[in-house]
Amino acid sequence: MPDTIDLVIPNIVEFNLKRELLDFDPGVEHDLVEHGTGFTDQCVFWSAAPRVLVLPAGYSQEWLTHVHTGLGGPVPPVVSPVPRTGRLVHDLLGDDRALAALSAATSGAREVRFVSFGASPDLYSLASVLRSQGRDVRLDVAEPEHYWSCEYLESKLSCVDLASHVPGFRVPRGISVTSWEQLKGAVTAIVDGGGRAVVKSMYGVGGYGSAVAQSEADGTVRRFWQTLRREPFFGTFPLTVQDYIEHGTDCPAVDVLVDDGAEPRMEHSMLGVDGLRYRSLALGPGVLDADLEGRLSALGRAVHSFAQSLGYRGWMTIDCLRALDGELYVTEINARRSGAMHAVALAERWADELPIAYTHDALPLRLTGKASYTAHIRPVFDELWARGVRAYPSTVRALTGHRPSLGIVVCAKSAEDGERIAEEAHKAVNAAVAGSDAALPKAAVTG
């Protein structure tokens, strides 16, 4: 056992459900648990150091072993608590068997370094348990006394505030409202002026928490109000009502690691979006043009300094859009690890030969029966690896969901190569599921 070990904790679900003021109905909570749990498997790529994984029950041992064969490393120990609530650390703390397994898996290590999705109260409780066992614990989030900064920066309200604190931090023009009457008036004022309004909850996840209002054929915004009634993220004020900024199909972002240093580590990416929802991303040198990357870097350094002053520590993401006139607007800050983190870690492994990472989290599968990892997915990636292609199935839990899909992450020489490889691998998996020829075209594996 090494002297230091990473404890990888994808506490996505409890991070997204920790909003005390929001009343989630059982259907929405189920969706959020399913959505968040589906992405936990990406954490296997977060660290290449000696590590222990805390994974929700239901992960595929075959996939885990297979992926590590492709990575060329040993399969780390896994601890899975009994899934009572879907909140990973909460369930771990309430499961004596899982805690004993965690203690055994980390025995001999003097220091345990947390590698988590983001700060949550139960994460600090787990750190206390490990310290009581004689471990030194290094958090990857703010210390408990600065937990408020994590909550504050995660809230979309912070973006409005930062526009007055941080030079160059621009947000779309908006109105903050604290009642339904104010909300109706603000939306009407923007839409009646011929524009579109984006209404945002202070918190959101997976497409929840944002809605666009625009006049329909009959001059109403009926569907918009129906959306607000359905989604619990709009169940508490304040809300922000902003102008909809016309922009391109892709949106730039920068992941910033806030630590005690003067200069932050930053990872720039370009997000593919479908409406208001994140779809895919590409990151690495040259993905952004030099001017845009320079502006994002300046923004990242300024936000890093401000977040440091609040006591915040850990990864955060600054999501932006570039308007048609070239102006850069911040749409939100995510005070946590983003969906880019597994791509960042993989790109770092092969930076010299394959500096670009491309990832798509949910490529749909056309199933007429049940998808088999052994029969339909494994052969596609075995062939890719045999040809020297660094492509991996990043999420497989969704194979059996109500909308079957597969996540794929690729390291390549260019963003175009990465996207093409992912698309061809996706086609090959669909072909295998359909029982047709699953052979990969040559174009899928050449850079």
Tab-separated table of C-alpha atoms in Angstrom:
chain	number	residue	atom	x	y	z
A	1	MET	CA	0.000	0.000	0.000
A	2	PRO	CA	1.478	3.390	-0.986
A	3	ASP	CA	1.919	6.104	1.620
A	4	THR	CA	-0.685	8.293	-0.139
A	5	ILE	CA	-3.842	7.088	-1.837
A	6	ASP	CA	-6.630	8.869	-3.726
A	7	LEU	CA	-10.183	8.253	-2.568
A	8	VAL	CA	-12.354	8.907	-5.625
A	9	ILE	CA	-15.903	9.912	-4.650
A	10	PRO	CA	-18.348	10.856	-7.437
A	11	ASN	CA	-20.949	12.368	-5.090
A	12	ILE	CA	-22.944	13.797	-7.991
A	13	VAL	CA	-26.441	12.924	-6.800
A	14	GLU	CA	-26.167	14.369	-3.314
A	15	PHE	CA	-24.475	17.471	-4.684
A	16	ASN	CA	-27.453	18.049	-6.969
A	17	LEU	CA	-30.081	17.209	-4.332
A	18	LYS	CA	-28.702	19.224	-1.422
A	19	ARG	CA	-30.980	22.245	-1.992
A	20	GLU	CA	-32.833	22.546	1.311
A	21	LEU	CA	-35.314	25.138	0.027
A	22	LEU	CA	-36.427	23.050	-2.937
A	23	ASP	CA	-39.204	20.493	-2.653
A	24	PHE	CA	-38.496	17.736	-5.178
A	25	ASP	CA	-41.459	15.539	-6.027
A	26	PRO	CA	-40.670	11.784	-6.148
A	27	GLY	CA	-40.664	11.690	-9.963
A	28	VAL	CA	-38.135	14.504	-10.344
A	29	GLU	CA	-35.977	13.148	-7.524
A	30	HIS	CA	-35.966	9.753	-9.246
A	31	ASP	CA	-34.890	11.392	-12.504
A	32	LEU	CA	-32.090	13.320	-10.788
A	33	VAL	CA	-30.859	10.206	-8.979
A	34	GLU	CA	-30.880	8.242	-12.231
A	35	HIS	CA	-29.225	11.081	-14.157
A	36	GLY	CA	-26.502	11.689	-11.575
A	37	THR	CA	-25.783	8.014	-10.920
A	38	GLY	CA	-25.424	7.440	-14.647
A	39	PHE	CA	-22.378	9.700	-14.809
A	40	THR	CA	-20.580	8.457	-11.686
A	41	ASP	CA	-18.585	5.868	-13.652
A	42	GLN	CA	-16.635	8.662	-15.369
A	43	CYS	CA	-14.703	9.040	-12.119
A	44	VAL	CA	-12.574	5.986	-12.966
A	45	PHE	CA	-10.620	8.324	-15.274
A	46	TRP	CA	-10.218	11.204	-12.780
A	47	SER	CA	-7.015	9.880	-11.221
A	48	ALA	CA	-4.162	7.705	-12.437
A	49	ALA	CA	-2.598	7.480	-8.956
A	50	PRO	CA	-3.059	4.538	-6.577
A	51	ARG	CA	-6.712	4.895	-5.638
A	52	VAL	CA	-9.872	3.464	-4.172
A	53	LEU	CA	-13.172	4.084	-5.971
A	54	VAL	CA	-16.459	4.669	-4.185
A	55	LEU	CA	-19.061	3.706	-6.777
A	56	PRO	CA	-22.827	3.365	-6.506
A	57	ALA	CA	-24.070	-0.203	-6.611
A	58	GLY	CA	-24.855	-1.516	-10.066
A	59	TYR	CA	-21.568	-0.719	-11.797
A	60	SER	CA	-20.366	-3.229	-14.369
A	61	GLN	CA	-17.349	-5.212	-13.198
A	62	GLU	CA	-16.761	-6.350	-16.766
A	63	TRP	CA	-16.683	-2.741	-17.995
A	64	LEU	CA	-14.396	-1.682	-15.121
A	65	THR	CA	-11.917	-4.475	-15.851
A	66	HIS	CA	-12.093	-3.926	-19.583
A	67	VAL	CA	-11.497	-0.168	-19.350
A	68	HIS	CA	-8.435	-0.684	-17.181
A	69	THR	CA	-7.121	-3.176	-19.706
A	70	GLY	CA	-7.365	-0.379	-22.268
A	71	LEU	CA	-5.727	2.080	-19.888
A	72	GLY	CA	-2.929	-0.351	-19.141
A	73	GLY	CA	-3.288	-0.303	-15.376
A	74	PRO	CA	-4.599	-2.433	-12.507
A	75	VAL	CA	-8.232	-2.355	-11.451
A	76	PRO	CA	-8.486	-0.363	-8.203
A	77	PRO	CA	-10.478	-1.556	-5.186
A	78	VAL	CA	-14.151	-0.526	-5.254
A	79	VAL	CA	-16.432	0.187	-2.314
A	80	SER	CA	-20.191	0.277	-2.961
A	81	PRO	CA	-22.652	1.082	-0.188
A	82	VAL	CA	-26.170	-0.336	-0.117
A	83	PRO	CA	-28.219	2.179	-2.177
A	84	ARG	CA	-30.827	3.365	0.290
A	85	THR	CA	-31.214	6.974	-0.900
A	86	GLY	CA	-29.064	7.279	-4.012
A	87	ARG	CA	-26.887	9.839	-2.200
A	88	LEU	CA	-23.529	8.102	-2.379
A	89	VAL	CA	-21.673	9.421	0.692
A	90	HIS	CA	-24.838	9.531	2.800
A	91	ASP	CA	-25.438	5.857	2.030
A	92	LEU	CA	-21.770	5.048	2.703
A	93	LEU	CA	-21.896	6.661	6.144
A	94	GLY	CA	-24.963	4.599	7.001
A	95	ASP	CA	-23.478	1.282	5.850
A	96	ASP	CA	-21.144	-0.340	8.415
A	97	ARG	CA	-20.109	-3.057	5.964
A	98	ALA	CA	-19.088	-0.512	3.327
A	99	LEU	CA	-17.225	1.607	5.889
A	100	ALA	CA	-15.303	-1.471	7.028
A	101	ALA	CA	-14.449	-2.253	3.395
A	102	LEU	CA	-13.251	1.327	2.917
A	103	SER	CA	-11.097	1.117	6.023
A	104	ALA	CA	-9.531	-2.124	4.779
A	105	ALA	CA	-8.963	-0.734	1.278
A	106	THR	CA	-7.113	2.316	2.612
A	107	SER	CA	-5.242	0.600	5.441
A	108	GLY	CA	-1.531	1.263	5.348
A	109	ALA	CA	-1.933	4.654	3.683
A	110	ARG	CA	-0.899	7.542	5.865
A	111	GLU	CA	-2.658	10.161	3.761
A	112	VAL	CA	-5.967	9.915	1.934
A	113	ARG	CA	-6.542	12.513	-0.768
A	114	PHE	CA	-10.173	13.146	-1.649
A	115	VAL	CA	-11.032	13.344	-5.344
A	116	SER	CA	-14.704	14.315	-5.234
A	117	PHE	CA	-17.334	15.823	-7.502
A	118	GLY	CA	-17.914	18.776	-5.173
A	119	ALA	CA	-18.446	19.948	-1.621
A	120	SER	CA	-21.386	18.580	0.350
A	121	PRO	CA	-21.989	18.267	4.110
A	122	ASP	CA	-21.650	14.469	4.127
A	123	LEU	CA	-18.225	14.743	2.505
A	124	TYR	CA	-16.905	16.524	5.606
A	125	SER	CA	-18.463	13.815	7.801
A	126	LEU	CA	-16.636	11.123	5.823
A	127	ALA	CA	-13.369	13.019	6.266
A	128	SER	CA	-13.971	13.049	10.031
A	129	VAL	CA	-14.551	9.276	10.053
A	130	LEU	CA	-11.251	8.638	8.265
A	131	ARG	CA	-9.385	11.033	10.557
A	132	SER	CA	-10.771	9.177	13.559
A	133	GLN	CA	-9.094	6.066	12.118
A	134	GLY	CA	-5.717	7.811	12.151
A	135	ARG	CA	-5.604	8.903	8.500
A	136	ASP	CA	-4.455	12.309	7.355
A	137	VAL	CA	-7.143	13.561	4.967
A	138	ARG	CA	-6.484	16.134	2.278
A	139	LEU	CA	-9.692	17.667	0.991
A	140	ASP	CA	-10.087	18.738	-2.634
A	141	VAL	CA	-12.797	21.234	-1.682
A	142	ALA	CA	-13.006	24.211	0.672
A	143	GLU	CA	-12.534	23.639	4.373
A	144	PRO	CA	-15.807	23.394	6.348
A	145	GLU	CA	-15.667	27.016	7.521
A	146	HIS	CA	-15.629	28.114	3.880
A	147	TYR	CA	-18.321	25.734	2.667
A	148	TRP	CA	-20.597	28.756	2.210
A	149	SER	CA	-18.374	29.902	-0.666
A	150	CYS	CA	-19.056	26.630	-2.521
A	151	GLU	CA	-22.803	27.124	-2.157
A	152	TYR	CA	-22.589	30.776	-3.125
A	153	LEU	CA	-20.489	30.311	-6.250
A	154	GLU	CA	-22.655	27.375	-7.373
A	155	SER	CA	-25.704	29.662	-7.288
A	156	LYS	CA	-26.447	31.532	-10.507
A	157	LEU	CA	-27.015	34.627	-8.386
A	158	SER	CA	-23.238	34.824	-7.938
A	159	CYS	CA	-22.825	35.511	-11.658
A	160	VAL	CA	-24.866	38.681	-11.318
A	161	ASP	CA	-22.718	39.771	-8.371
A	162	LEU	CA	-19.394	38.940	-10.001
A	163	ALA	CA	-20.134	41.329	-12.850
A	164	SER	CA	-19.516	44.125	-10.329
A	165	HIS	CA	-16.470	42.477	-8.702
A	166	VAL	CA	-14.461	41.035	-11.587
A	167	PRO	CA	-13.168	43.107	-14.515
A	168	GLY	CA	-14.296	41.691	-17.849
A	169	PHE	CA	-17.004	39.517	-16.282
A	170	ARG	CA	-20.015	40.182	-18.508
A	171	VAL	CA	-23.457	38.625	-18.085
A	172	PRO	CA	-26.554	39.018	-20.273
A	173	ARG	CA	-28.717	41.971	-19.299
A	174	GLY	CA	-31.347	40.837	-16.836
A	175	ILE	CA	-33.875	41.451	-14.102
A	176	SER	CA	-33.866	39.672	-10.740
A	177	VAL	CA	-37.348	38.854	-9.439
A	178	THR	CA	-38.685	37.696	-6.082
A	179	SER	CA	-42.349	36.913	-6.810
A	180	TRP	CA	-44.559	35.404	-9.518
A	181	GLU	CA	-46.013	38.831	-10.265
A	182	GLN	CA	-42.538	40.268	-10.844
A	183	LEU	CA	-41.600	37.235	-12.953
A	184	LYS	CA	-44.643	37.628	-15.192
A	185	GLY	CA	-43.940	41.334	-15.638
A	186	ALA	CA	-40.242	40.855	-16.439
A	187	VAL	CA	-40.903	38.077	-18.966
A	188	THR	CA	-43.658	40.094	-20.614
A	189	ALA	CA	-41.439	43.182	-20.857
A	190	ILE	CA	-38.702	41.284	-22.695
A	191	VAL	CA	-40.901	39.096	-24.908
A	192	ASP	CA	-43.286	41.911	-25.872
A	193	GLY	CA	-40.257	43.898	-26.965
A	194	GLY	CA	-39.645	41.285	-29.646
A	195	GLY	CA	-36.964	39.314	-27.814
A	196	ARG	CA	-36.615	36.015	-26.032
A	197	ALA	CA	-36.136	35.687	-22.296
A	198	VAL	CA	-34.102	33.074	-20.448
A	199	VAL	CA	-35.393	32.431	-16.927
A	200	LYS	CA	-32.954	30.747	-14.563
A	201	SER	CA	-33.323	29.175	-11.179
A	202	MET	CA	-30.489	29.770	-8.762
A	203	TYR	CA	-29.634	26.084	-9.135
A	204	GLY	CA	-30.098	23.577	-11.915
A	205	VAL	CA	-28.825	20.302	-13.289
A	206	GLY	CA	-29.109	18.257	-16.457
A	207	GLY	CA	-31.242	20.805	-18.281
A	208	TYR	CA	-33.495	21.470	-15.311
A	209	GLY	CA	-33.561	25.029	-13.995
A	210	SER	CA	-33.472	27.044	-17.252
A	211	ALA	CA	-36.309	27.862	-19.637
A	212	VAL	CA	-36.676	30.096	-22.683
A	213	ALA	CA	-39.771	32.283	-23.122
A	214	GLN	CA	-40.752	33.483	-26.573
A	215	SER	CA	-44.024	34.409	-28.248
A	216	GLU	CA	-45.864	31.509	-29.820
A	217	ALA	CA	-48.104	31.716	-32.869
A	218	ASP	CA	-51.053	32.915	-30.780
A	219	GLY	CA	-48.957	35.594	-29.078
A	220	THR	CA	-48.738	33.739	-25.751
A	221	VAL	CA	-45.904	32.075	-23.882
A	222	ARG	CA	-48.128	29.239	-22.643
A	223	ARG	CA	-45.605	26.415	-22.992
A	224	PHE	CA	-43.042	28.414	-21.037
A	225	TRP	CA	-45.370	28.781	-18.053
A	226	GLN	CA	-46.207	25.082	-18.222
A	227	THR	CA	-42.482	24.315	-18.025
A	228	LEU	CA	-42.092	26.497	-14.945
A	229	ARG	CA	-44.998	24.773	-13.223
A	230	ARG	CA	-43.504	21.316	-13.862
A	231	GLU	CA	-39.950	21.947	-12.704
A	232	PRO	CA	-39.278	22.210	-8.956
A	233	PHE	CA	-36.104	24.251	-9.508
A	234	PHE	CA	-38.427	27.165	-10.247
A	235	GLY	CA	-40.281	26.649	-6.988
A	236	THR	CA	-38.343	29.214	-4.993
A	237	PHE	CA	-37.144	32.781	-5.531
A	238	PRO	CA	-35.139	34.723	-6.512
A	239	LEU	CA	-35.087	33.947	-10.232
A	240	THR	CA	-33.239	35.816	-12.939
A	241	VAL	CA	-34.804	36.878	-16.252
A	242	GLN	CA	-32.179	37.599	-18.892
A	243	ASP	CA	-32.092	38.563	-22.540
A	244	TYR	CA	-31.510	35.608	-24.815
A	245	ILE	CA	-28.175	36.257	-26.526
A	246	GLU	CA	-27.914	34.980	-30.086
A	247	HIS	CA	-24.779	32.856	-30.368
A	248	GLY	CA	-23.142	30.068	-32.305
A	249	THR	CA	-23.828	26.380	-31.870
A	250	ASP	CA	-20.791	25.882	-29.617
A	251	CYS	CA	-20.020	27.608	-26.325
A	252	PRO	CA	-16.572	28.135	-24.751
A	253	ALA	CA	-15.785	27.213	-21.163
A	254	VAL	CA	-12.822	27.158	-18.845
A	255	ASP	CA	-12.245	24.818	-15.890
A	256	VAL	CA	-10.225	26.526	-13.169
A	257	LEU	CA	-8.460	24.822	-10.263
A	258	VAL	CA	-8.555	27.174	-7.293
A	259	ASP	CA	-5.793	26.430	-4.811
A	260	ASP	CA	-3.375	28.509	-2.734
A	261	GLY	CA	-1.137	29.398	-5.667
A	262	ALA	CA	-1.127	32.751	-7.416
A	263	GLU	CA	-1.549	31.260	-10.882
A	264	PRO	CA	-4.429	28.841	-11.486
A	265	ARG	CA	-4.416	25.702	-13.557
A	266	MET	CA	-6.909	26.191	-16.394
A	267	GLU	CA	-8.383	23.840	-18.985
A	268	HIS	CA	-10.152	25.438	-21.952
A	269	SER	CA	-12.892	23.671	-23.867
A	270	MET	CA	-15.606	24.172	-26.432
A	271	LEU	CA	-19.000	22.753	-25.532
A	272	GLY	CA	-21.479	21.431	-28.037
A	273	VAL	CA	-24.963	22.369	-26.844
A	274	ASP	CA	-28.473	21.325	-27.802
A	275	GLY	CA	-30.638	24.289	-26.875
A	276	LEU	CA	-29.818	24.940	-23.213
A	277	ARG	CA	-28.358	21.475	-22.627
A	278	TYR	CA	-24.738	20.384	-22.745
A	279	ARG	CA	-24.118	17.659	-25.329
A	280	SER	CA	-20.382	17.199	-25.909
A	281	LEU	CA	-17.031	18.938	-25.555
A	282	ALA	CA	-13.581	19.144	-27.045
A	283	LEU	CA	-10.526	20.394	-25.168
A	284	GLY	CA	-6.853	20.854	-25.745
A	285	PRO	CA	-4.467	23.164	-27.641
A	286	GLY	CA	-6.002	24.841	-30.670
A	287	VAL	CA	-9.606	23.938	-29.895
A	288	LEU	CA	-10.235	27.643	-29.202
A	289	ASP	CA	-8.801	30.410	-31.333
A	290	ALA	CA	-5.982	32.373	-29.684
A	291	ASP	CA	-8.043	35.506	-29.038
A	292	LEU	CA	-10.890	33.605	-27.385
A	293	GLU	CA	-8.513	31.501	-25.291
A	294	GLY	CA	-6.734	34.674	-24.163
A	295	ARG	CA	-9.991	36.273	-23.058
A	296	LEU	CA	-11.059	33.122	-21.228
A	297	SER	CA	-7.681	32.909	-19.496
A	298	ALA	CA	-7.933	36.492	-18.265
A	299	LEU	CA	-11.446	35.779	-17.022
A	300	GLY	CA	-10.326	32.571	-15.318
A	301	ARG	CA	-7.473	34.313	-13.496
A	302	ALA	CA	-9.761	37.089	-12.275
A	303	VAL	CA	-12.420	34.661	-11.003
A	304	HIS	CA	-9.685	32.513	-9.426
A	305	SER	CA	-8.461	35.481	-7.355
A	306	PHE	CA	-11.989	36.388	-6.267
A	307	ALA	CA	-12.861	32.796	-5.329
A	308	GLN	CA	-9.598	32.497	-3.386
A	309	SER	CA	-10.540	35.568	-1.350
A	310	LEU	CA	-13.801	33.844	-0.308
A	311	GLY	CA	-11.967	30.733	0.892
A	312	TYR	CA	-13.118	28.587	-2.027
A	313	ARG	CA	-10.867	25.719	-3.052
A	314	GLY	CA	-11.251	23.078	-5.739
A	315	TRP	CA	-12.285	22.911	-9.370
A	316	MET	CA	-14.871	25.215	-10.863
A	317	THR	CA	-16.173	25.791	-14.366
A	318	ILE	CA	-16.998	29.097	-16.037
A	319	ASP	CA	-19.487	28.483	-18.843
A	320	CYS	CA	-19.752	31.204	-21.474
A	321	LEU	CA	-21.291	31.986	-24.809
A	322	ARG	CA	-19.829	34.072	-27.595
A	323	ALA	CA	-22.428	36.391	-29.071
A	324	LEU	CA	-22.660	36.926	-32.811
A	325	ASP	CA	-20.934	40.292	-32.325
A	326	GLY	CA	-17.970	38.560	-30.614
A	327	GLU	CA	-18.769	39.618	-27.033
A	328	LEU	CA	-18.129	36.969	-24.361
A	329	TYR	CA	-20.873	36.428	-21.766
A	330	VAL	CA	-20.776	34.247	-18.649
A	331	THR	CA	-23.883	32.077	-18.322
A	332	GLU	CA	-23.042	30.256	-15.095
A	333	ILE	CA	-20.359	29.099	-12.702
A	334	ASN	CA	-20.327	25.487	-11.538
A	335	ALA	CA	-18.450	25.249	-8.242
A	336	ARG	CA	-17.462	21.588	-8.684
A	337	ARG	CA	-15.838	19.225	-11.105
A	338	SER	CA	-17.412	19.422	-14.534
A	339	GLY	CA	-18.165	16.831	-17.181
A	340	ALA	CA	-14.786	17.722	-18.697
A	341	MET	CA	-12.764	16.202	-15.875
A	342	HIS	CA	-12.431	12.679	-17.246
A	343	ALA	CA	-11.425	14.115	-20.627
A	344	VAL	CA	-8.889	16.416	-18.933
A	345	ALA	CA	-7.296	13.492	-17.089
A	346	LEU	CA	-7.101	11.327	-20.206
A	347	ALA	CA	-5.677	14.124	-22.357
A	348	GLU	CA	-2.995	14.619	-19.719
A	349	ARG	CA	-1.908	10.975	-20.047
A	350	TRP	CA	-1.157	11.267	-23.771
A	351	ALA	CA	-0.496	14.975	-24.146
A	352	ASP	CA	2.600	14.461	-26.299
A	353	GLU	CA	1.032	12.262	-28.987
A	354	LEU	CA	-2.732	12.867	-28.684
A	355	PRO	CA	-3.279	16.301	-27.124
A	356	ILE	CA	-7.011	16.697	-27.868
A	357	ALA	CA	-9.854	15.034	-25.966
A	358	TYR	CA	-13.404	14.758	-27.256
A	359	THR	CA	-16.273	13.383	-25.190
A	360	HIS	CA	-19.953	12.766	-25.693
A	361	ASP	CA	-21.807	11.606	-22.584
A	362	ALA	CA	-25.003	10.180	-24.051
A	363	LEU	CA	-24.906	8.813	-27.580
A	364	PRO	CA	-28.332	7.179	-28.149
A	365	LEU	CA	-28.571	3.471	-28.856
A	366	ARG	CA	-31.241	2.017	-31.125
A	367	LEU	CA	-32.217	-1.105	-29.242
A	368	THR	CA	-34.630	-3.783	-30.406
A	369	GLY	CA	-33.539	-6.011	-27.546
A	370	LYS	CA	-31.127	-5.830	-24.637
A	371	ALA	CA	-27.640	-4.395	-25.148
A	372	SER	CA	-24.781	-6.640	-24.079
A	373	TYR	CA	-21.430	-5.187	-23.098
A	374	THR	CA	-19.748	-8.477	-23.987
A	375	ALA	CA	-21.358	-8.873	-27.409
A	376	HIS	CA	-21.975	-5.324	-28.604
A	377	ILE	CA	-19.563	-2.872	-26.972
A	378	ARG	CA	-16.419	-4.708	-25.950
A	379	PRO	CA	-15.526	-5.906	-29.488
A	380	VAL	CA	-15.756	-2.365	-30.883
A	381	PHE	CA	-13.291	-0.958	-28.353
A	382	ASP	CA	-11.013	-3.999	-28.518
A	383	GLU	CA	-10.617	-3.311	-32.229
A	384	LEU	CA	-9.949	0.387	-31.603
A	385	TRP	CA	-7.274	-0.404	-29.014
A	386	ALA	CA	-5.671	-2.963	-31.323
A	387	ARG	CA	-5.247	-0.131	-33.832
A	388	GLY	CA	-3.752	2.198	-31.246
A	389	VAL	CA	-6.860	4.392	-30.818
A	390	ARG	CA	-7.385	5.891	-27.361
A	391	ALA	CA	-11.171	5.662	-27.120
A	392	TYR	CA	-13.094	4.428	-24.092
A	393	PRO	CA	-16.697	3.730	-23.093
A	394	SER	CA	-17.125	6.245	-20.286
A	395	THR	CA	-20.663	5.495	-19.092
A	396	VAL	CA	-22.453	2.180	-19.474
A	397	ARG	CA	-25.130	2.334	-16.769
A	398	ALA	CA	-27.470	3.993	-19.257
A	399	LEU	CA	-27.463	0.877	-21.441
A	400	THR	CA	-30.471	-0.378	-19.512
A	401	GLY	CA	-32.169	2.974	-18.887
A	402	HIS	CA	-35.448	4.147	-20.391
A	403	ARG	CA	-33.377	6.051	-22.962
A	404	PRO	CA	-30.462	3.702	-23.667
A	405	SER	CA	-27.227	5.516	-24.428
A	406	LEU	CA	-23.467	5.185	-24.266
A	407	GLY	CA	-20.795	7.704	-23.300
A	408	ILE	CA	-17.528	7.738	-25.249
A	409	VAL	CA	-14.333	9.695	-24.604
A	410	VAL	CA	-11.540	9.882	-27.186
A	411	CYS	CA	-7.999	11.258	-27.229
A	412	ALA	CA	-6.898	12.260	-30.731
A	413	LYS	CA	-4.712	14.601	-32.756
A	414	SER	CA	-7.556	17.031	-33.437
A	415	ALA	CA	-11.092	17.748	-32.284
A	416	GLU	CA	-12.385	16.686	-35.689
A	417	ASP	CA	-10.606	13.331	-35.419
A	418	GLY	CA	-11.961	12.809	-31.920
A	419	GLU	CA	-15.541	13.543	-32.915
A	420	ARG	CA	-15.283	11.319	-35.987
A	421	ILE	CA	-13.870	8.405	-33.995
A	422	ALA	CA	-16.636	8.723	-31.394
A	423	GLU	CA	-19.312	8.870	-34.100
A	424	GLU	CA	-17.960	5.823	-35.933
A	425	ALA	CA	-17.618	3.845	-32.698
A	426	HIS	CA	-21.204	4.791	-31.889
A	427	LYS	CA	-22.352	3.588	-35.326
A	428	ALA	CA	-20.448	0.339	-34.884
A	429	VAL	CA	-22.088	-0.320	-31.502
A	430	ASN	CA	-25.534	0.401	-32.957
A	431	ALA	CA	-24.763	-1.928	-35.852
A	432	ALA	CA	-23.701	-4.673	-33.439
A	433	VAL	CA	-26.885	-4.251	-31.412
A	434	ALA	CA	-28.929	-4.460	-34.612
A	435	GLY	CA	-27.092	-7.611	-35.640
A	436	SER	CA	-25.466	-6.124	-38.736
A	437	ASP	CA	-21.812	-5.656	-39.660
A	438	ALA	CA	-20.066	-3.891	-36.780
A	439	ALA	CA	-16.736	-3.403	-38.534
A	440	LEU	CA	-15.213	0.040	-38.005
A	441	PRO	CA	-14.529	2.083	-41.139
A	442	LYS	CA	-10.866	2.892	-41.676
A	443	ALA	CA	-11.688	6.610	-41.310
A	444	ALA	CA	-12.655	5.959	-37.718
A	445	VAL	CA	-9.146	5.073	-36.672
A	446	THR	CA	-6.855	7.300	-38.692
A	447	GLY	CA	-5.751	10.722	-37.571
